[in-house]
Amino acid sequence: MNQALLWGAAASLIPLVIHILNRNRFRTVEWGAMHLLESVIRVNHKRFRLDQLILLLVRCSIPLLLAFCLARPVLTGTQGLEGESPVSIVILLDNSYSMETNSETGTRFEKAVEAATRLIGETSRGSEIAVILTGGIPTRLFDEPVFDSDVVIQKLSRIEGGMGASDMQAAVDEALVVLAGMSHARRECIILSDFQNHDWEVIHKDTLQAIRRQFESLEIVPELSLMQLGKPVQENISVDSLSFPRRALGVGQRLDLRANLRNHGPSNVENVRVIFRIDGVEDSVTQLQLAPSAETQVLFPGEFKTPGSHVVEVEAVTDDPLQADNRFAAAVTVWENIKVLLVDGAPSSQPLQGETDYLSVALTPLTFGRVQLLDLVETETIQVKELDEERLKKSRVVVLANVSKLSDGQLKLLETYVKDGGAVLVCGGDQLDLNWYREKMFLDGQGLLPVSFGPLLGEVGEKSSSTAVLSQRFDHVALEFFNDPSNGDLSSATIRRWYQLAVPSEASEIVTLAMLDSGDPLLVEKNYGEGVVVQMATACDADWSDFPLRPVYVPMMQQLITTMASRISPPRNIQTGDSAVALIPDLSDQVTVSVVTPDGLQRSVKTVTEGTAQLARYEETQRPGLYTMSLPSTEAIHFVAETSRAESSLDLFDEKELAALADELSATVLESPEQYLKLDRLRRHGREVWKIALAALLGLLFLELILQQRFARVRA
Amino acid sequence: MPHVSDVLTPHDIGKFTNLQVFAKQVVEGFCSGLHRSPHKGFSVEFKEHRSYVPGDDIRSIDWKLFGKTDRLYIREYEEETNLRCTILLDSSGSMGYTGTRSHGLTKHAYAVRTAACLTYLMLQQQDSVGLVTFDKKVRRYIPPRARPKHLQAILGELEKQNPKHETELGSVFHEMVAKLHRRGLLMIISDLFGDVDQLMKSLAHFRHANHEIVIFQIWDPDELDFPFRQWTQFASLEAADNRHLVDPAQLRNAYLEKLNQFREQLANGCNRHRISLVPMTTDQPFADSLAAYLALRRRAK
């Protein structure tokens, strides 16, 4: 408000002065017709005084209001005005794949970028700007807040949407970190998102309150605003997931790939073409119908002619508004063969008397059956003393069958082998040096062995104390094959002797694969470095159980060993935002590896030395899809970054829900950048009320005229 | 032809300090425009012959004399002085008002001049004229006489007038009834300010005594249109302590309404009692009063 002009309000005294002067500087008239005048005065005396008072008030108000108008007053509430002071602003820009939803006016993401550009463009000079992209793992557009809005706008124009599902909680946390480090006295946090039901419903009410408290606990409490972009869309078809056996796959072996498709819309969709591709080449096509809100599964059988890294992809061809979720890919590693080293702790020259004889047969049934088909697994049986670095290097899995103990050097080699991604199965037996196992191999939980071998239970030959595998649903990928009863029943075998494996309850890294009826674990697993160690409580031959004599033994050991072998580590199917990591064995020098991203861009990463191998790590996997890493050996490794398909349901928060969310977060709901700018102007410059005052002034002038006319019409 | 009296508006009054000269000018100027000379009466007593001049009524030609002399003579008669006229002049304080448009002439001065004119005219016609001046009581009573010398007495009295007291028309008129025991014509020159009912009762009293009444009601233009704008203290001309400080604009409409009401009451009252009410404003020519008087006389014949 212009205070100097407010002095004009003193002009309100003028009518008062005029009134008083008028009353004092009157003219005297000697009047004859007093009897006429007197009666009028007598009747209207009180009313004259009241009328004069009212008129005087109105007349005094006119200059007062005029001065008020000229001073151009603004309403600011209780706050002081900031004027054009710079601001610290954090924009959370949702670039998750649901923002790719298209409409006639463009995608939601395009609108979000447009809004962000508008907001940033209007910030006052010297403002501090940070943009956090919320798709997948929250990512900052710049490492540090930027003071040049043009730079931010330029970079904004180049970013792309279609990243993984938003983790709004993580994004808000990131925003809090950025806000805490900003410098200006006024702080803003604006979330530009489609506000999908899913993104926010997963955040519990308590968490929202915690977020609010975090905002409020900042030294300078920022203004939080929510701007919803896009309209709710219901029609959408997505390929939700691919499911296939995760164990190792050999050349020519059949892969049963199940694609889960979902219709998120309320209407029936007919003739959806679903294409199955292997390494980008169409393998088969099917057509199906999707009922409203229905989920369906399509089975695609496929096989691979070459070993190595392959990509399978399922695409639903529709014209729904969101195309990003119509494809789902998976990286599959096909093995030529899996070399398994069987270390026989109790060898025998007699057939099937050796400790590993049954196992060897079970793993290579085709070779033993002299069938033309090739076994995926290739076994080599050695004695304990033969275990050396050369053999270990060639093998994917090592089985220690009833091995009494290893030399320190062998143990060291084995540890390195597992650490670099190898797999070891340790089976029990009567030859075991329990002390060595406990002291050297278990090492209080620090060694290779998942748990220490406990007391030996059961008696050979006595059926009364025998036990069996507990019938249960198997969660572990190695045994889930037996969840289908037609694939065999593990509980049919009788186990007569076994070691008690005491799994400490607090050891979360140890997973029990199967239990015995007696309540003791049969198989436990522990990750060690990049590799895995599985420990079996009983022997792998027929001495302590009749397992090897049962038909179920073959698939069980096949599943167990191939699963252990195919534990590709690091994994090739990752979540968006996780690093795509490839271990390149047989390479000791640093090299540059090129990576092709899902949007076709070529990036390069330098490998780092990790033990005896090189490690290539590519971090920028925010966008779901296929990342292809080309190794120096021209071999390609495929990574598929996947994201939650919960965002495929394109329902958005309606007005009420958004208002409730804003309420929880003490935020303001914005409908457009214009609304924000208007609010901002209001905050900066206050609300101009002179127009109202002017209207009142004109009203008063008019009122004065009317009153004057009206008051002249007094009672006679 | 414009009347000479038209020239003698109140504006020119300053030239006439002598009431007699003034009255003569007005009356003779006024009368010269009339076809029939008002100087001559209509009484039956013969007075003289005079030569016929065109414009004379041929009925008044003495045909006998024409037969004898072969010349046309008009036979004139001494008019019967059957008219006793009393002028009642209001000398109360309210008559002392003078506005900007009346050129410094108070209502009373205007009334005095009107009375002078009327007196002069009637004495010229050999009617007897009397004068009563009054305010809240009768101040001076000069009984009616028809002698030409009587003019001096009346004009002398008129010149002495100075209005200052309150009026009490009702009681004054009642008082007058007893004094004016012979019926005649009463000419009341007043602003009639006061209680209308009282006034009407007293006028009725006059009428009851068979008096014929004509009222010349004198107004100042200011009293009729209330032209005041700025804050004004109205001080009564009659009572020294009666003053009111008002914003005239505020009560103008009410005043005018009250004024109309007052005039209407008067008009109605006079009508009822067959009294002629002649309103006059001080910016009008004096001859209007004479014209009004003559019109009245003609009606009465």
PDB file of N, CA and C in Angstrom, chain A residues 563-626:
ATOM      1  N   THR A 563      19.081 -75.559 -10.819  1.00  0.00           N
ATOM      2  CA  THR A 563      18.709 -74.262 -10.224  1.00  0.00           C
ATOM      3  C   THR A 563      19.933 -73.585  -9.649  1.00  0.00           C
ATOM      4  N   MET A 564      20.734 -74.388  -8.939  1.00  0.00           N
ATOM      5  CA  MET A 564      21.945 -73.802  -8.352  1.00  0.00           C
ATOM      6  C   MET A 564      22.864 -73.282  -9.452  1.00  0.00           C
ATOM      7  N   ALA A 565      22.928 -74.028 -10.550  1.00  0.00           N
ATOM      8  CA  ALA A 565      23.828 -73.644 -11.644  1.00  0.00           C
ATOM      9  C   ALA A 565      23.341 -72.380 -12.347  1.00  0.00           C
ATOM     10  N   SER A 566      22.002 -72.263 -12.433  1.00  0.00           N
ATOM     11  CA  SER A 566      21.478 -71.137 -13.203  1.00  0.00           C
ATOM     12  C   SER A 566      21.267 -69.898 -12.351  1.00  0.00           C
ATOM     13  N   ARG A 567      21.701 -69.988 -11.124  1.00  0.00           N
ATOM     14  CA  ARG A 567      21.612 -68.778 -10.311  1.00  0.00           C
ATOM     15  C   ARG A 567      22.587 -67.763 -10.894  1.00  0.00           C
ATOM     16  N   ILE A 568      22.159 -67.219 -12.068  1.00  0.00           N
ATOM     17  CA  ILE A 568      23.021 -66.243 -12.715  1.00  0.00           C
ATOM     18  C   ILE A 568      23.208 -65.089 -11.753  1.00  0.00           C
ATOM     19  N   SER A 569      24.389 -64.859 -11.446  1.00  0.00           N
ATOM     20  CA  SER A 569      24.646 -63.776 -10.532  1.00  0.00           C
ATOM     21  C   SER A 569      25.692 -62.896 -11.155  1.00  0.00           C
ATOM     22  N   PRO A 570      25.502 -61.692 -11.294  1.00  0.00           N
ATOM     23  CA  PRO A 570      24.306 -60.930 -10.938  1.00  0.00           C
ATOM     24  C   PRO A 570      23.131 -61.241 -11.873  1.00  0.00           C
ATOM     25  N   PRO A 571      21.887 -60.949 -11.402  1.00  0.00           N
ATOM     26  CA  PRO A 571      20.731 -61.333 -12.205  1.00  0.00           C
ATOM     27  C   PRO A 571      20.585 -60.498 -13.481  1.00  0.00           C
ATOM     28  N   ARG A 572      19.933 -61.089 -14.437  1.00  0.00           N
ATOM     29  CA  ARG A 572      19.733 -60.400 -15.727  1.00  0.00           C
ATOM     30  C   ARG A 572      18.350 -59.754 -15.803  1.00  0.00           C
ATOM     31  N   ASN A 573      17.402 -60.289 -15.027  1.00  0.00           N
ATOM     32  CA  ASN A 573      16.082 -59.653 -14.969  1.00  0.00           C
ATOM     33  C   ASN A 573      16.050 -58.813 -13.702  1.00  0.00           C
ATOM     34  N   ILE A 574      16.100 -57.506 -13.911  1.00  0.00           N
ATOM     35  CA  ILE A 574      16.236 -56.615 -12.754  1.00  0.00           C
ATOM     36  C   ILE A 574      15.028 -55.674 -12.665  1.00  0.00           C
ATOM     37  N   GLN A 575      14.975 -54.972 -11.556  1.00  0.00           N
ATOM     38  CA  GLN A 575      13.948 -53.945 -11.396  1.00  0.00           C
ATOM     39  C   GLN A 575      14.489 -52.622 -11.934  1.00  0.00           C
ATOM     40  N   THR A 576      13.613 -51.785 -12.425  1.00  0.00           N
ATOM     41  CA  THR A 576      14.081 -50.496 -12.924  1.00  0.00           C
ATOM     42  C   THR A 576      14.806 -49.764 -11.799  1.00  0.00           C
ATOM     43  N   GLY A 577      15.888 -49.151 -12.168  1.00  0.00           N
ATOM     44  CA  GLY A 577      16.663 -48.410 -11.177  1.00  0.00           C
ATOM     45  C   GLY A 577      17.785 -49.244 -10.590  1.00  0.00           C
ATOM     46  N   ASP A 578      17.645 -50.594 -10.650  1.00  0.00           N
ATOM     47  CA  ASP A 578      18.744 -51.444 -10.164  1.00  0.00           C
ATOM     48  C   ASP A 578      19.851 -51.435 -11.217  1.00  0.00           C
ATOM     49  N   SER A 579      21.066 -51.683 -10.760  1.00  0.00           N
ATOM     50  CA  SER A 579      22.168 -51.683 -11.719  1.00  0.00           C
ATOM     51  C   SER A 579      22.146 -52.959 -12.546  1.00  0.00           C
ATOM     52  N   ALA A 580      22.494 -52.800 -13.811  1.00  0.00           N
ATOM     53  CA  ALA A 580      22.693 -53.994 -14.648  1.00  0.00           C
ATOM     54  C   ALA A 580      24.173 -54.325 -14.540  1.00  0.00           C
ATOM     55  N   VAL A 581      24.449 -55.469 -13.931  1.00  0.00           N
ATOM     56  CA  VAL A 581      25.850 -55.812 -13.654  1.00  0.00           C
ATOM     57  C   VAL A 581      26.205 -57.109 -14.380  1.00  0.00           C
ATOM     58  N   ALA A 582      27.314 -57.105 -15.055  1.00  0.00           N
ATOM     59  CA  ALA A 582      27.778 -58.326 -15.714  1.00  0.00           C
ATOM     60  C   ALA A 582      29.181 -58.631 -15.231  1.00  0.00           C
ATOM     61  N   LEU A 583      29.389 -59.901 -14.845  1.00  0.00           N
ATOM     62  CA  LEU A 583      30.732 -60.343 -14.463  1.00  0.00           C
ATOM     63  C   LEU A 583      31.343 -60.943 -15.721  1.00  0.00           C
ATOM     64  N   ILE A 584      32.490 -60.455 -16.100  1.00  0.00           N
ATOM     65  CA  ILE A 584      33.104 -61.000 -17.313  1.00  0.00           C
ATOM     66  C   ILE A 584      34.323 -61.825 -16.890  1.00  0.00           C
ATOM     67  N   PRO A 585      34.161 -63.115 -16.831  1.00  0.00           N
ATOM     68  CA  PRO A 585      35.314 -63.947 -16.446  1.00  0.00           C
ATOM     69  C   PRO A 585      36.350 -63.954 -17.589  1.00  0.00           C
ATOM     70  N   ASP A 586      37.442 -64.515 -17.309  1.00  0.00           N
ATOM     71  CA  ASP A 586      38.519 -64.653 -18.298  1.00  0.00           C
ATOM     72  C   ASP A 586      38.965 -63.289 -18.825  1.00  0.00           C
ATOM     73  N   LEU A 587      38.859 -62.269 -18.023  1.00  0.00           N
ATOM     74  CA  LEU A 587      39.281 -60.950 -18.503  1.00  0.00           C
ATOM     75  C   LEU A 587      39.894 -60.220 -17.316  1.00  0.00           C
ATOM     76  N   SER A 588      41.104 -59.847 -17.455  1.00  0.00           N
ATOM     77  CA  SER A 588      41.746 -59.186 -16.325  1.00  0.00           C
ATOM     78  C   SER A 588      41.968 -57.698 -16.575  1.00  0.00           C
ATOM     79  N   ASP A 589      41.894 -57.272 -17.831  1.00  0.00           N
ATOM     80  CA  ASP A 589      42.134 -55.854 -18.121  1.00  0.00           C
ATOM     81  C   ASP A 589      40.812 -55.087 -18.191  1.00  0.00           C
ATOM     82  N   GLN A 590      40.904 -53.811 -17.836  1.00  0.00           N
ATOM     83  CA  GLN A 590      39.717 -52.945 -17.926  1.00  0.00           C
ATOM     84  C   GLN A 590      39.358 -52.719 -19.386  1.00  0.00           C
ATOM     85  N   VAL A 591      38.122 -52.822 -19.704  1.00  0.00           N
ATOM     86  CA  VAL A 591      37.662 -52.534 -21.066  1.00  0.00           C
ATOM     87  C   VAL A 591      36.437 -51.622 -21.011  1.00  0.00           C
ATOM     88  N   THR A 592      36.057 -51.102 -22.171  1.00  0.00           N
ATOM     89  CA  THR A 592      34.828 -50.316 -22.259  1.00  0.00           C
ATOM     90  C   THR A 592      33.765 -51.182 -22.917  1.00  0.00           C
ATOM     91  N   VAL A 593      32.643 -51.215 -22.243  1.00  0.00           N
ATOM     92  CA  VAL A 593      31.548 -52.053 -22.725  1.00  0.00           C
ATOM     93  C   VAL A 593      30.428 -51.122 -23.185  1.00  0.00           C
ATOM     94  N   SER A 594      29.847 -51.406 -24.327  1.00  0.00           N
ATOM     95  CA  SER A 594      28.753 -50.535 -24.776  1.00  0.00           C
ATOM     96  C   SER A 594      27.408 -51.129 -24.382  1.00  0.00           C
ATOM     97  N   VAL A 595      26.498 -50.238 -24.066  1.00  0.00           N
ATOM     98  CA  VAL A 595      25.169 -50.665 -23.627  1.00  0.00           C
ATOM     99  C   VAL A 595      24.141 -49.969 -24.516  1.00  0.00           C
ATOM    100  N   VAL A 596      23.212 -50.749 -25.053  1.00  0.00           N
ATOM    101  CA  VAL A 596      22.122 -50.153 -25.827  1.00  0.00           C
ATOM    102  C   VAL A 596      20.879 -50.144 -24.937  1.00  0.00           C
ATOM    103  N   THR A 597      20.327 -48.945 -24.745  1.00  0.00           N
ATOM    104  CA  THR A 597      19.195 -48.796 -23.831  1.00  0.00           C
ATOM    105  C   THR A 597      17.880 -49.057 -24.572  1.00  0.00           C
ATOM    106  N   PRO A 598      16.755 -49.168 -23.846  1.00  0.00           N
ATOM    107  CA  PRO A 598      15.483 -49.465 -24.522  1.00  0.00           C
ATOM    108  C   PRO A 598      15.080 -48.407 -25.540  1.00  0.00           C
ATOM    109  N   ASP A 599      15.493 -47.146 -25.310  1.00  0.00           N
ATOM    110  CA  ASP A 599      15.120 -46.139 -26.309  1.00  0.00           C
ATOM    111  C   ASP A 599      16.158 -46.025 -27.415  1.00  0.00           C
ATOM    112  N   GLY A 600      17.024 -47.058 -27.542  1.00  0.00           N
ATOM    113  CA  GLY A 600      17.913 -47.141 -28.699  1.00  0.00           C
ATOM    114  C   GLY A 600      19.202 -46.358 -28.573  1.00  0.00           C
ATOM    115  N   LEU A 601      19.435 -45.734 -27.410  1.00  0.00           N
ATOM    116  CA  LEU A 601      20.662 -44.944 -27.258  1.00  0.00           C
ATOM    117  C   LEU A 601      21.829 -45.866 -26.894  1.00  0.00           C
ATOM    118  N   GLN A 602      23.004 -45.455 -27.343  1.00  0.00           N
ATOM    119  CA  GLN A 602      24.186 -46.259 -27.026  1.00  0.00           C
ATOM    120  C   GLN A 602      24.970 -45.564 -25.926  1.00  0.00           C
ATOM    121  N   ARG A 603      25.274 -46.292 -24.900  1.00  0.00           N
ATOM    122  CA  ARG A 603      26.049 -45.754 -23.784  1.00  0.00           C
ATOM    123  C   ARG A 603      27.273 -46.654 -23.603  1.00  0.00           C
ATOM    124  N   SER A 604      28.239 -46.153 -22.922  1.00  0.00           N
ATOM    125  CA  SER A 604      29.388 -47.035 -22.665  1.00  0.00           C
ATOM    126  C   SER A 604      29.756 -46.963 -21.194  1.00  0.00           C
ATOM    127  N   VAL A 605      30.195 -48.089 -20.679  1.00  0.00           N
ATOM    128  CA  VAL A 605      30.639 -48.137 -19.275  1.00  0.00           C
ATOM    129  C   VAL A 605      32.004 -48.805 -19.224  1.00  0.00           C
ATOM    130  N   LYS A 606      32.770 -48.352 -18.281  1.00  0.00           N
ATOM    131  CA  LYS A 606      34.110 -48.957 -18.081  1.00  0.00           C
ATOM    132  C   LYS A 606      33.982 -50.055 -17.055  1.00  0.00           C
ATOM    133  N   THR A 607      34.671 -51.145 -17.295  1.00  0.00           N
ATOM    134  CA  THR A 607      34.603 -52.251 -16.327  1.00  0.00           C
ATOM    135  C   THR A 607      35.536 -51.944 -15.153  1.00  0.00           C
ATOM    136  N   VAL A 608      35.228 -52.602 -14.027  1.00  0.00           N
ATOM    137  CA  VAL A 608      36.127 -52.500 -12.865  1.00  0.00           C
ATOM    138  C   VAL A 608      36.576 -53.910 -12.492  1.00  0.00           C
ATOM    139  N   THR A 609      37.755 -53.975 -11.955  1.00  0.00           N
ATOM    140  CA  THR A 609      38.303 -55.291 -11.603  1.00  0.00           C
ATOM    141  C   THR A 609      37.646 -55.781 -10.329  1.00  0.00           C
ATOM    142  N   GLU A 610      37.169 -57.047 -10.383  1.00  0.00           N
ATOM    143  CA  GLU A 610      36.512 -57.636  -9.208  1.00  0.00           C
ATOM    144  C   GLU A 610      37.103 -59.043  -9.064  1.00  0.00           C
ATOM    145  N   GLY A 611      38.028 -59.198  -8.151  1.00  0.00           N
ATOM    146  CA  GLY A 611      38.716 -60.488  -8.018  1.00  0.00           C
ATOM    147  C   GLY A 611      39.502 -60.778  -9.291  1.00  0.00           C
ATOM    148  N   THR A 612      39.181 -61.915  -9.878  1.00  0.00           N
ATOM    149  CA  THR A 612      39.897 -62.295 -11.100  1.00  0.00           C
ATOM    150  C   THR A 612      39.111 -61.880 -12.336  1.00  0.00           C
ATOM    151  N   ALA A 613      37.924 -61.348 -12.106  1.00  0.00           N
ATOM    152  CA  ALA A 613      37.082 -61.012 -13.265  1.00  0.00           C
ATOM    153  C   ALA A 613      36.904 -59.502 -13.390  1.00  0.00           C
ATOM    154  N   GLN A 614      36.263 -59.100 -14.460  1.00  0.00           N
ATOM    155  CA  GLN A 614      35.919 -57.690 -14.660  1.00  0.00           C
ATOM    156  C   GLN A 614      34.409 -57.518 -14.464  1.00  0.00           C
ATOM    157  N   LEU A 615      34.071 -56.417 -13.897  1.00  0.00           N
ATOM    158  CA  LEU A 615      32.659 -56.180 -13.592  1.00  0.00           C
ATOM    159  C   LEU A 615      32.191 -54.954 -14.386  1.00  0.00           C
ATOM    160  N   ALA A 616      31.183 -55.178 -15.215  1.00  0.00           N
ATOM    161  CA  ALA A 616      30.611 -54.044 -15.953  1.00  0.00           C
ATOM    162  C   ALA A 616      29.303 -53.673 -15.272  1.00  0.00           C
ATOM    163  N   ARG A 617      29.182 -52.391 -14.924  1.00  0.00           N
ATOM    164  CA  ARG A 617      27.983 -51.983 -14.177  1.00  0.00           C
ATOM    165  C   ARG A 617      27.338 -50.801 -14.899  1.00  0.00           C
ATOM    166  N   TYR A 618      26.083 -50.965 -15.266  1.00  0.00           N
ATOM    167  CA  TYR A 618      25.349 -49.868 -15.903  1.00  0.00           C
ATOM    168  C   TYR A 618      24.201 -49.455 -14.983  1.00  0.00           C
ATOM    169  N   GLU A 619      24.227 -48.187 -14.599  1.00  0.00           N
ATOM    170  CA  GLU A 619      23.311 -47.748 -13.540  1.00  0.00           C
ATOM    171  C   GLU A 619      21.987 -47.176 -14.060  1.00  0.00           C
ATOM    172  N   GLU A 620      22.011 -46.605 -15.254  1.00  0.00           N
ATOM    173  CA  GLU A 620      20.847 -45.827 -15.726  1.00  0.00           C
ATOM    174  C   GLU A 620      19.734 -46.728 -16.251  1.00  0.00           C
ATOM    175  N   THR A 621      19.129 -47.467 -15.368  1.00  0.00           N
ATOM    176  CA  THR A 621      18.094 -48.398 -15.843  1.00  0.00           C
ATOM    177  C   THR A 621      16.715 -47.964 -15.372  1.00  0.00           C
ATOM    178  N   GLN A 622      16.450 -46.646 -15.412  1.00  0.00           N
ATOM    179  CA  GLN A 622      15.152 -46.151 -14.961  1.00  0.00           C
ATOM    180  C   GLN A 622      14.037 -46.541 -15.920  1.00  0.00           C
ATOM    181  N   ARG A 623      14.395 -46.683 -17.178  1.00  0.00           N
ATOM    182  CA  ARG A 623      13.362 -46.984 -18.167  1.00  0.00           C
ATOM    183  C   ARG A 623      13.171 -48.502 -18.243  1.00  0.00           C
ATOM    184  N   PRO A 624      11.941 -48.962 -18.156  1.00  0.00           N
ATOM    185  CA  PRO A 624      11.725 -50.408 -18.278  1.00  0.00           C
ATOM    186  C   PRO A 624      12.062 -50.860 -19.697  1.00  0.00           C
ATOM    187  N   GLY A 625      12.561 -52.079 -19.814  1.00  0.00           N
ATOM    188  CA  GLY A 625      12.837 -52.619 -21.150  1.00  0.00           C
ATOM    189  C   GLY A 625      14.185 -53.303 -21.222  1.00  0.00           C
ATOM    190  N   LEU A 626      14.628 -53.470 -22.410  1.00  0.00           N
ATOM    191  CA  LEU A 626      15.809 -54.305 -22.669  1.00  0.00           C
ATOM    192  C   LEU A 626      17.077 -53.460 -22.766  1.00  0.00           C
TER     193      LEU A 626
END
